[in-house]
């Protein structure tokens, strides 16, 4: 049964354990490529060039299942310049390890988000600096692998809706150990960068030669959104601001007036430059 979500609907999560793909099923997907391609063409023919916002009242959210594999693969090949292996599509449509949510309209997937919650200690070297060491190595982080929307449905809030659902998932009380959500984005992908900035993600680092696209190396950015009390490693400005704020809070009765006034001034300056 569908549950209302404003003017959208969200369907119950499908137990992905029911969709484990055997070797026979793997060949089945391959053998049915021609059938699925013709089905995809029929679906594509129903998609108009642009869709006004008022039409999206029947958008539904549901988790991916193995039957979505070929449709998701076609979408990702259209949206992203990176060639994912076939096994990756099998994983995101069948494994409970991934948070893979689709926005569906008229029986067609019009947007999807794929993320994974993983231990901070197991991140790659280039990503290990996103959290303060004071949080320990036992905390978790969410990593957004993919977020995309069909061209005809963009600028209608679909990407924001999918991202909001992920953030609601990682900030639930039972997932308080998740301290950040991060992602990588091509440094040349200005629309995506602006979108994540509007969603309060912070630029963390530049990764030169991070992507290999069509035989050429491309740079990328790491963007981070801190949740559940997570924060970045403190720099010297953070420590100075913290010390100045702590001392200024003592008030003039505990600190000589001239020192107290200068602490207030320093606190204001450091807060401004943070």
PDB file of C-alpha atoms in Angstrom:
ATOM      1  CA  UNK A   1       0.000   0.000   0.000  1.00  0.00           C
ATOM      2  CA  UNK A   2       1.330   3.416  -0.908  1.00  0.00           C
ATOM      3  CA  UNK A   3       1.910   6.043   1.750  1.00  0.00           C
ATOM      4  CA  UNK A   4       1.264   9.682   0.863  1.00  0.00           C
ATOM      5  CA  UNK A   5       4.230  12.037   0.848  1.00  0.00           C
ATOM      6  CA  UNK A   6       2.934  15.571   0.167  1.00  0.00           C
ATOM      7  CA  UNK A   7       1.915  15.326  -3.481  1.00  0.00           C
ATOM      8  CA  UNK A   8       4.152  12.318  -4.028  1.00  0.00           C
ATOM      9  CA  UNK A   9       3.702   8.709  -3.048  1.00  0.00           C
ATOM     10  CA  UNK A  10       6.301   6.477  -1.483  1.00  0.00           C
ATOM     11  CA  UNK A  11       5.920   2.740  -1.755  1.00  0.00           C
ATOM     12  CA  UNK A  12       7.040   0.247   0.882  1.00  0.00           C
ATOM     13  CA  UNK A  13      10.602  -1.029   0.610  1.00  0.00           C
ATOM     14  CA  UNK A  14      10.927  -4.252  -1.365  1.00  0.00           C
ATOM     15  CA  UNK A  15      12.805  -6.993   0.412  1.00  0.00           C
ATOM     16  CA  UNK A  16      15.835  -7.236  -1.817  1.00  0.00           C
ATOM     17  CA  UNK A  17      16.708 -10.639  -0.444  1.00  0.00           C
ATOM     18  CA  UNK A  18      13.772 -11.945  -2.498  1.00  0.00           C
ATOM     19  CA  UNK A  19      15.538 -10.842  -5.638  1.00  0.00           C
ATOM     20  CA  UNK A  20      18.904 -12.575  -5.392  1.00  0.00           C
ATOM     21  CA  UNK A  21      20.177 -13.153  -8.897  1.00  0.00           C
ATOM     22  CA  UNK A  22      21.394 -16.655  -9.708  1.00  0.00           C
ATOM     23  CA  UNK A  23      23.713 -17.486 -12.548  1.00  0.00           C
ATOM     24  CA  UNK A  24      20.686 -18.653 -14.540  1.00  0.00           C
ATOM     25  CA  UNK A  25      19.001 -15.303 -14.021  1.00  0.00           C
ATOM     26  CA  UNK A  26      22.148 -13.540 -15.185  1.00  0.00           C
ATOM     27  CA  UNK A  27      21.898 -15.345 -18.521  1.00  0.00           C
ATOM     28  CA  UNK A  28      18.184 -14.663 -18.524  1.00  0.00           C
ATOM     29  CA  UNK A  29      18.811 -10.928 -18.373  1.00  0.00           C
ATOM     30  CA  UNK A  30      21.306 -11.214 -21.217  1.00  0.00           C
ATOM     31  CA  UNK A  31      18.985 -13.320 -23.364  1.00  0.00           C
ATOM     32  CA  UNK A  32      16.121 -10.908 -22.870  1.00  0.00           C
ATOM     33  CA  UNK A  33      18.035  -7.786 -23.856  1.00  0.00           C
ATOM     34  CA  UNK A  34      16.220  -7.591 -27.196  1.00  0.00           C
ATOM     35  CA  UNK A  35      12.827  -7.899 -25.537  1.00  0.00           C
ATOM     36  CA  UNK A  36      13.713  -5.314 -22.887  1.00  0.00           C
ATOM     37  CA  UNK A  37      15.122  -2.904 -25.440  1.00  0.00           C
ATOM     38  CA  UNK A  38      11.878  -2.936 -27.389  1.00  0.00           C
ATOM     39  CA  UNK A  39       9.992  -2.408 -24.135  1.00  0.00           C
ATOM     40  CA  UNK A  40      12.283   0.510 -23.259  1.00  0.00           C
ATOM     41  CA  UNK A  41      11.629   2.049 -26.667  1.00  0.00           C
ATOM     42  CA  UNK A  42       7.890   1.842 -26.045  1.00  0.00           C
ATOM     43  CA  UNK A  43       8.353   3.525 -22.660  1.00  0.00           C
ATOM     44  CA  UNK A  44      10.557   6.215 -24.155  1.00  0.00           C
ATOM     45  CA  UNK A  45       7.921   6.968 -26.783  1.00  0.00           C
ATOM     46  CA  UNK A  46       5.511   7.862 -23.979  1.00  0.00           C
ATOM     47  CA  UNK A  47       7.872  10.439 -22.463  1.00  0.00           C
ATOM     48  CA  UNK A  48       7.177  14.002 -23.658  1.00  0.00           C
ATOM     49  CA  UNK A  49       9.956  16.478 -24.346  1.00  0.00           C
ATOM     50  CA  UNK A  50       9.109  18.528 -21.249  1.00  0.00           C
ATOM     51  CA  UNK A  51       6.819  17.912 -18.297  1.00  0.00           C
ATOM     52  CA  UNK A  52       5.152  20.778 -16.380  1.00  0.00           C
ATOM     53  CA  UNK A  53       5.330  20.687 -12.597  1.00  0.00           C
ATOM     54  CA  UNK A  54       1.556  20.278 -12.167  1.00  0.00           C
ATOM     55  CA  UNK A  55       1.643  16.873 -13.900  1.00  0.00           C
ATOM     56  CA  UNK A  56       3.939  15.300 -11.303  1.00  0.00           C
ATOM     57  CA  UNK A  57       1.251  14.671  -8.703  1.00  0.00           C
ATOM     58  CA  UNK A  58       1.355  10.962  -9.497  1.00  0.00           C
ATOM     59  CA  UNK A  59       5.086  10.481  -8.948  1.00  0.00           C
ATOM     60  CA  UNK A  60       5.838   7.465  -6.790  1.00  0.00           C
ATOM     61  CA  UNK A  61       8.976   6.461  -4.915  1.00  0.00           C
ATOM     62  CA  UNK A  62      10.063   2.854  -4.621  1.00  0.00           C
ATOM     63  CA  UNK A  63      13.255   0.885  -4.198  1.00  0.00           C
ATOM     64  CA  UNK A  64      14.928  -0.707  -7.195  1.00  0.00           C
ATOM     65  CA  UNK A  65      14.489  -4.398  -7.961  1.00  0.00           C
ATOM     66  CA  UNK A  66      16.167  -6.736 -10.492  1.00  0.00           C
ATOM     67  CA  UNK A  67      13.448  -6.095 -13.069  1.00  0.00           C
ATOM     68  CA  UNK A  68      14.725  -2.501 -13.274  1.00  0.00           C
ATOM     69  CA  UNK A  69      18.244  -3.497 -14.305  1.00  0.00           C
ATOM     70  CA  UNK A  70      18.106  -2.774 -18.029  1.00  0.00           C
ATOM     71  CA  UNK A  71      16.112   0.434 -17.609  1.00  0.00           C
ATOM     72  CA  UNK A  72      18.516   1.721 -14.954  1.00  0.00           C
ATOM     73  CA  UNK A  73      21.488   0.757 -17.085  1.00  0.00           C
ATOM     74  CA  UNK A  74      20.121   2.688 -20.068  1.00  0.00           C
ATOM     75  CA  UNK A  75      19.491   5.753 -17.892  1.00  0.00           C
ATOM     76  CA  UNK A  76      22.963   5.734 -16.353  1.00  0.00           C
ATOM     77  CA  UNK A  77      24.603   5.338 -19.746  1.00  0.00           C
ATOM     78  CA  UNK A  78      22.658   8.386 -20.911  1.00  0.00           C
ATOM     79  CA  UNK A  79      23.317  10.506 -17.809  1.00  0.00           C
ATOM     80  CA  UNK A  80      26.897   9.732 -16.845  1.00  0.00           C
ATOM     81  CA  UNK A  81      30.144   9.609 -18.856  1.00  0.00           C
ATOM     82  CA  UNK A  82      31.441   6.721 -16.739  1.00  0.00           C
ATOM     83  CA  UNK A  83      30.977   3.130 -17.923  1.00  0.00           C
ATOM     84  CA  UNK A  84      29.844   1.038 -14.956  1.00  0.00           C
ATOM     85  CA  UNK A  85      30.351  -2.744 -15.159  1.00  0.00           C
ATOM     86  CA  UNK A  86      27.273  -4.926 -15.572  1.00  0.00           C
ATOM     87  CA  UNK A  87      27.853  -6.364 -12.091  1.00  0.00           C
ATOM     88  CA  UNK A  88      27.377  -2.880 -10.622  1.00  0.00           C
ATOM     89  CA  UNK A  89      23.848  -2.714 -12.009  1.00  0.00           C
ATOM     90  CA  UNK A  90      23.154  -6.186 -10.621  1.00  0.00           C
ATOM     91  CA  UNK A  91      24.322  -5.033  -7.202  1.00  0.00           C
ATOM     92  CA  UNK A  92      22.317  -1.817  -6.979  1.00  0.00           C
ATOM     93  CA  UNK A  93      19.113  -3.504  -8.131  1.00  0.00           C
ATOM     94  CA  UNK A  94      19.363  -6.542  -5.858  1.00  0.00           C
ATOM     95  CA  UNK A  95      21.654  -5.961  -2.879  1.00  0.00           C
ATOM     96  CA  UNK A  96      20.351  -4.550   0.399  1.00  0.00           C
ATOM     97  CA  UNK A  97      23.793  -3.012   0.842  1.00  0.00           C
ATOM     98  CA  UNK A  98      22.697  -0.101  -1.342  1.00  0.00           C
ATOM     99  CA  UNK A  99      20.060   2.542  -0.760  1.00  0.00           C
ATOM    100  CA  UNK A 100      18.687   2.619  -4.320  1.00  0.00           C
ATOM    101  CA  UNK A 101      15.506   4.681  -4.621  1.00  0.00           C
ATOM    102  CA  UNK A 102      13.637   5.441  -7.849  1.00  0.00           C
ATOM    103  CA  UNK A 103      11.074   8.101  -8.731  1.00  0.00           C
ATOM    104  CA  UNK A 104       8.463   6.547 -11.031  1.00  0.00           C
ATOM    105  CA  UNK A 105       5.873   8.290 -13.206  1.00  0.00           C
ATOM    106  CA  UNK A 106       3.508   6.474 -15.530  1.00  0.00           C
ATOM    107  CA  UNK A 107       5.370   3.210 -14.998  1.00  0.00           C
ATOM    108  CA  UNK A 108       8.654   4.794 -16.105  1.00  0.00           C
ATOM    109  CA  UNK A 109      11.663   5.519 -13.875  1.00  0.00           C
ATOM    110  CA  UNK A 110      12.250   9.263 -14.188  1.00  0.00           C
ATOM    111  CA  UNK A 111      14.919   9.644 -11.505  1.00  0.00           C
ATOM    112  CA  UNK A 112      16.992   7.630  -9.078  1.00  0.00           C
ATOM    113  CA  UNK A 113      19.496   7.948  -6.278  1.00  0.00           C
ATOM    114  CA  UNK A 114      21.990   5.261  -5.271  1.00  0.00           C
ATOM    115  CA  UNK A 115      23.939   5.517  -2.030  1.00  0.00           C
ATOM    116  CA  UNK A 116      25.827   3.282   0.356  1.00  0.00           C
ATOM    117  CA  UNK A 117      26.424   3.521   4.092  1.00  0.00           C
ATOM    118  CA  UNK A 118      29.916   2.353   4.958  1.00  0.00           C
ATOM    119  CA  UNK A 119      32.386   2.491   7.883  1.00  0.00           C
ATOM    120  CA  UNK A 120      34.528   5.603   7.891  1.00  0.00           C
ATOM    121  CA  UNK A 121      37.612   3.470   8.573  1.00  0.00           C
ATOM    122  CA  UNK A 122      37.176   1.687   5.224  1.00  0.00           C
ATOM    123  CA  UNK A 123      37.109   4.794   3.041  1.00  0.00           C
ATOM    124  CA  UNK A 124      39.746   5.346   0.393  1.00  0.00           C
ATOM    125  CA  UNK A 125      42.740   7.452   1.376  1.00  0.00           C
ATOM    126  CA  UNK A 126      41.521  10.535  -0.493  1.00  0.00           C
ATOM    127  CA  UNK A 127      38.263  10.496   1.498  1.00  0.00           C
ATOM    128  CA  UNK A 128      39.635   9.847   4.981  1.00  0.00           C
ATOM    129  CA  UNK A 129      39.950  13.524   5.851  1.00  0.00           C
ATOM    130  CA  UNK A 130      36.271  14.427   5.750  1.00  0.00           C
ATOM    131  CA  UNK A 131      35.643  13.777   9.467  1.00  0.00           C
ATOM    132  CA  UNK A 132      37.343  14.950  12.630  1.00  0.00           C
ATOM    133  CA  UNK A 133      39.455  12.306  14.354  1.00  0.00           C
ATOM    134  CA  UNK A 134      37.650  13.178  17.598  1.00  0.00           C
ATOM    135  CA  UNK A 135      34.605  11.295  16.262  1.00  0.00           C
ATOM    136  CA  UNK A 136      36.545   8.020  16.256  1.00  0.00           C
ATOM    137  CA  UNK A 137      36.855   5.348  13.600  1.00  0.00           C
ATOM    138  CA  UNK A 138      33.627   3.563  14.508  1.00  0.00           C
ATOM    139  CA  UNK A 139      31.334   6.095  12.870  1.00  0.00           C
ATOM    140  CA  UNK A 140      29.653   5.607   9.501  1.00  0.00           C
ATOM    141  CA  UNK A 141      29.303   7.790   6.421  1.00  0.00           C
ATOM    142  CA  UNK A 142      26.898   7.824   3.507  1.00  0.00           C
ATOM    143  CA  UNK A 143      28.329   7.914  -0.001  1.00  0.00           C
ATOM    144  CA  UNK A 144      26.183   9.006  -2.956  1.00  0.00           C
ATOM    145  CA  UNK A 145      27.178   6.953  -5.981  1.00  0.00           C
ATOM    146  CA  UNK A 146      24.592   8.278  -8.435  1.00  0.00           C
ATOM    147  CA  UNK A 147      21.800  10.833  -8.603  1.00  0.00           C
ATOM    148  CA  UNK A 148      20.066  11.580 -11.886  1.00  0.00           C
ATOM    149  CA  UNK A 149      16.768  12.640 -13.456  1.00  0.00           C
ATOM    150  CA  UNK A 150      15.466  12.243 -17.008  1.00  0.00           C
ATOM    151  CA  UNK A 151      15.949  15.427 -18.997  1.00  0.00           C
ATOM    152  CA  UNK A 152      12.226  15.961 -19.562  1.00  0.00           C
ATOM    153  CA  UNK A 153      11.577  15.951 -15.803  1.00  0.00           C
ATOM    154  CA  UNK A 154      14.452  18.097 -14.576  1.00  0.00           C
ATOM    155  CA  UNK A 155      13.882  21.341 -12.646  1.00  0.00           C
ATOM    156  CA  UNK A 156      10.743  19.880 -11.107  1.00  0.00           C
ATOM    157  CA  UNK A 157      12.213  19.023  -7.698  1.00  0.00           C
ATOM    158  CA  UNK A 158      12.698  15.303  -8.387  1.00  0.00           C
ATOM    159  CA  UNK A 159      16.415  15.304  -7.495  1.00  0.00           C
ATOM    160  CA  UNK A 160      15.688  17.286  -4.324  1.00  0.00           C
ATOM    161  CA  UNK A 161      12.944  14.842  -3.363  1.00  0.00           C
ATOM    162  CA  UNK A 162      15.235  11.842  -3.792  1.00  0.00           C
ATOM    163  CA  UNK A 163      18.038  13.514  -1.837  1.00  0.00           C
ATOM    164  CA  UNK A 164      15.637  14.482   0.962  1.00  0.00           C
ATOM    165  CA  UNK A 165      14.578  10.850   1.298  1.00  0.00           C
ATOM    166  CA  UNK A 166      18.196   9.727   1.614  1.00  0.00           C
ATOM    167  CA  UNK A 167      18.938  12.388   4.223  1.00  0.00           C
ATOM    168  CA  UNK A 168      15.830  11.400   6.177  1.00  0.00           C
ATOM    169  CA  UNK A 169      17.102   7.815   6.064  1.00  0.00           C
ATOM    170  CA  UNK A 170      20.592   8.593   7.410  1.00  0.00           C
ATOM    171  CA  UNK A 171      19.345  11.008  10.095  1.00  0.00           C
ATOM    172  CA  UNK A 172      16.843   8.570  11.589  1.00  0.00           C
ATOM    173  CA  UNK A 173      17.491   7.942  15.324  1.00  0.00           C
ATOM    174  CA  UNK A 174      18.699   4.396  14.692  1.00  0.00           C
ATOM    175  CA  UNK A 175      21.412   5.720  12.340  1.00  0.00           C
ATOM    176  CA  UNK A 176      22.924   8.343  14.618  1.00  0.00           C
ATOM    177  CA  UNK A 177      26.385   6.887  13.952  1.00  0.00           C
ATOM    178  CA  UNK A 178      26.228   8.240  10.372  1.00  0.00           C
ATOM    179  CA  UNK A 179      28.155  11.510  10.619  1.00  0.00           C
ATOM    180  CA  UNK A 180      28.392  12.699   7.022  1.00  0.00           C
ATOM    181  CA  UNK A 181      27.080  12.221   3.504  1.00  0.00           C
ATOM    182  CA  UNK A 182      29.598  12.831   0.733  1.00  0.00           C
ATOM    183  CA  UNK A 183      30.002  12.475  -3.013  1.00  0.00           C
ATOM    184  CA  UNK A 184      32.369  13.061  -5.894  1.00  0.00           C
ATOM    185  CA  UNK A 185      31.458  15.248  -8.851  1.00  0.00           C
ATOM    186  CA  UNK A 186      33.256  16.229 -12.047  1.00  0.00           C
ATOM    187  CA  UNK A 187      34.842  19.649 -11.626  1.00  0.00           C
ATOM    188  CA  UNK A 188      33.303  20.642 -14.977  1.00  0.00           C
ATOM    189  CA  UNK A 189      29.752  19.641 -13.977  1.00  0.00           C
ATOM    190  CA  UNK A 190      28.542  23.109 -12.983  1.00  0.00           C
ATOM    191  CA  UNK A 191      24.789  22.276 -12.732  1.00  0.00           C
ATOM    192  CA  UNK A 192      25.448  19.393 -10.318  1.00  0.00           C
ATOM    193  CA  UNK A 193      27.847  21.492  -8.242  1.00  0.00           C
ATOM    194  CA  UNK A 194      25.299  24.308  -7.920  1.00  0.00           C
ATOM    195  CA  UNK A 195      22.603  21.803  -6.947  1.00  0.00           C
ATOM    196  CA  UNK A 196      24.669  20.309  -4.119  1.00  0.00           C
ATOM    197  CA  UNK A 197      25.708  23.744  -2.902  1.00  0.00           C
ATOM    198  CA  UNK A 198      22.044  24.753  -2.708  1.00  0.00           C
ATOM    199  CA  UNK A 199      21.468  21.603  -0.663  1.00  0.00           C
ATOM    200  CA  UNK A 200      24.133  22.799   1.831  1.00  0.00           C
ATOM    201  CA  UNK A 201      26.919  20.428   0.806  1.00  0.00           C
ATOM    202  CA  UNK A 202      30.374  21.907   1.422  1.00  0.00           C
ATOM    203  CA  UNK A 203      33.364  21.685  -0.865  1.00  0.00           C
ATOM    204  CA  UNK A 204      35.950  19.565   0.902  1.00  0.00           C
ATOM    205  CA  UNK A 205      38.727  18.923  -1.603  1.00  0.00           C
ATOM    206  CA  UNK A 206      39.811  18.967  -5.222  1.00  0.00           C
ATOM    207  CA  UNK A 207      40.856  15.623  -6.706  1.00  0.00           C
ATOM    208  CA  UNK A 208      43.039  16.097  -9.801  1.00  0.00           C
ATOM    209  CA  UNK A 209      42.921  13.280 -12.363  1.00  0.00           C
ATOM    210  CA  UNK A 210      40.261  11.491 -10.298  1.00  0.00           C
ATOM    211  CA  UNK A 211      38.138  10.377 -13.261  1.00  0.00           C
ATOM    212  CA  UNK A 212      39.186   8.517 -16.396  1.00  0.00           C
ATOM    213  CA  UNK A 213      36.642   9.381 -19.091  1.00  0.00           C
ATOM    214  CA  UNK A 214      37.071   8.206 -22.669  1.00  0.00           C
ATOM    215  CA  UNK A 215      40.785   7.724 -22.058  1.00  0.00           C
ATOM    216  CA  UNK A 216      41.308  11.204 -20.577  1.00  0.00           C
ATOM    217  CA  UNK A 217      41.896  12.129 -16.943  1.00  0.00           C
ATOM    218  CA  UNK A 218      39.464  14.623 -15.435  1.00  0.00           C
ATOM    219  CA  UNK A 219      39.487  16.393 -12.087  1.00  0.00           C
ATOM    220  CA  UNK A 220      36.751  16.107  -9.496  1.00  0.00           C
ATOM    221  CA  UNK A 221      35.515  17.666  -6.272  1.00  0.00           C
ATOM    222  CA  UNK A 222      34.527  16.063  -2.987  1.00  0.00           C
ATOM    223  CA  UNK A 223      31.419  17.605  -1.417  1.00  0.00           C
ATOM    224  CA  UNK A 224      30.291  16.811   2.128  1.00  0.00           C
ATOM    225  CA  UNK A 225      27.151  17.373   4.184  1.00  0.00           C
ATOM    226  CA  UNK A 226      27.590  16.807   7.926  1.00  0.00           C
ATOM    227  CA  UNK A 227      24.753  15.164   9.854  1.00  0.00           C
ATOM    228  CA  UNK A 228      24.083  13.825  13.352  1.00  0.00           C
ATOM    229  CA  UNK A 229      26.735  16.026  14.969  1.00  0.00           C
ATOM    230  CA  UNK A 230      29.491  15.197  12.508  1.00  0.00           C
ATOM    231  CA  UNK A 231      32.035  17.861  11.582  1.00  0.00           C
ATOM    232  CA  UNK A 232      35.222  18.371   9.622  1.00  0.00           C
ATOM    233  CA  UNK A 233      38.691  18.257  11.219  1.00  0.00           C
ATOM    234  CA  UNK A 234      39.380  21.489  13.043  1.00  0.00           C
ATOM    235  CA  UNK A 235      41.953  23.885  11.655  1.00  0.00           C
ATOM    236  CA  UNK A 236      43.801  26.635  13.514  1.00  0.00           C
ATOM    237  CA  UNK A 237      40.961  29.127  12.937  1.00  0.00           C
ATOM    238  CA  UNK A 238      38.458  26.723  14.500  1.00  0.00           C
ATOM    239  CA  UNK A 239      40.619  26.231  17.585  1.00  0.00           C
ATOM    240  CA  UNK A 240      41.283  29.960  17.998  1.00  0.00           C
ATOM    241  CA  UNK A 241      37.608  30.756  17.594  1.00  0.00           C
ATOM    242  CA  UNK A 242      36.683  28.072  20.143  1.00  0.00           C
ATOM    243  CA  UNK A 243      39.226  29.321  22.708  1.00  0.00           C
ATOM    244  CA  UNK A 244      38.256  32.947  22.179  1.00  0.00           C
ATOM    245  CA  UNK A 245      34.555  32.127  22.534  1.00  0.00           C
ATOM    246  CA  UNK A 246      35.150  30.103  25.698  1.00  0.00           C
ATOM    247  CA  UNK A 247      37.196  32.841  27.364  1.00  0.00           C
ATOM    248  CA  UNK A 248      34.848  35.612  26.265  1.00  0.00           C
ATOM    249  CA  UNK A 249      31.929  33.743  27.805  1.00  0.00           C
ATOM    250  CA  UNK A 250      33.544  34.158  31.238  1.00  0.00           C
ATOM    251  CA  UNK A 251      32.489  37.813  31.255  1.00  0.00           C
ATOM    252  CA  UNK A 252      34.243  40.939  32.579  1.00  0.00           C
ATOM    253  CA  UNK A 253      33.949  39.843  36.199  1.00  0.00           C
ATOM    254  CA  UNK A 254      36.264  36.884  35.625  1.00  0.00           C
ATOM    255  CA  UNK A 255      38.669  38.515  33.167  1.00  0.00           C
ATOM    256  CA  UNK A 256      40.158  42.038  33.223  1.00  0.00           C
ATOM    257  CA  UNK A 257      37.939  44.355  31.176  1.00  0.00           C
ATOM    258  CA  UNK A 258      40.543  45.248  28.542  1.00  0.00           C
ATOM    259  CA  UNK A 259      41.278  41.549  27.880  1.00  0.00           C
ATOM    260  CA  UNK A 260      37.577  40.739  27.781  1.00  0.00           C
ATOM    261  CA  UNK A 261      36.891  43.480  25.212  1.00  0.00           C
ATOM    262  CA  UNK A 262      39.675  42.203  22.990  1.00  0.00           C
ATOM    263  CA  UNK A 263      38.383  38.664  23.268  1.00  0.00           C
ATOM    264  CA  UNK A 264      34.964  39.812  22.114  1.00  0.00           C
ATOM    265  CA  UNK A 265      36.592  41.568  19.180  1.00  0.00           C
ATOM    266  CA  UNK A 266      38.642  38.458  18.314  1.00  0.00           C
ATOM    267  CA  UNK A 267      35.558  36.234  18.561  1.00  0.00           C
ATOM    268  CA  UNK A 268      33.666  38.454  16.137  1.00  0.00           C
ATOM    269  CA  UNK A 269      36.526  38.480  13.630  1.00  0.00           C
ATOM    270  CA  UNK A 270      37.094  34.721  13.806  1.00  0.00           C
ATOM    271  CA  UNK A 271      33.388  33.981  13.444  1.00  0.00           C
ATOM    272  CA  UNK A 272      33.275  36.200  10.377  1.00  0.00           C
ATOM    273  CA  UNK A 273      36.235  34.454   8.725  1.00  0.00           C
ATOM    274  CA  UNK A 274      35.143  30.915   9.473  1.00  0.00           C
TER     275      UNK A 274
END
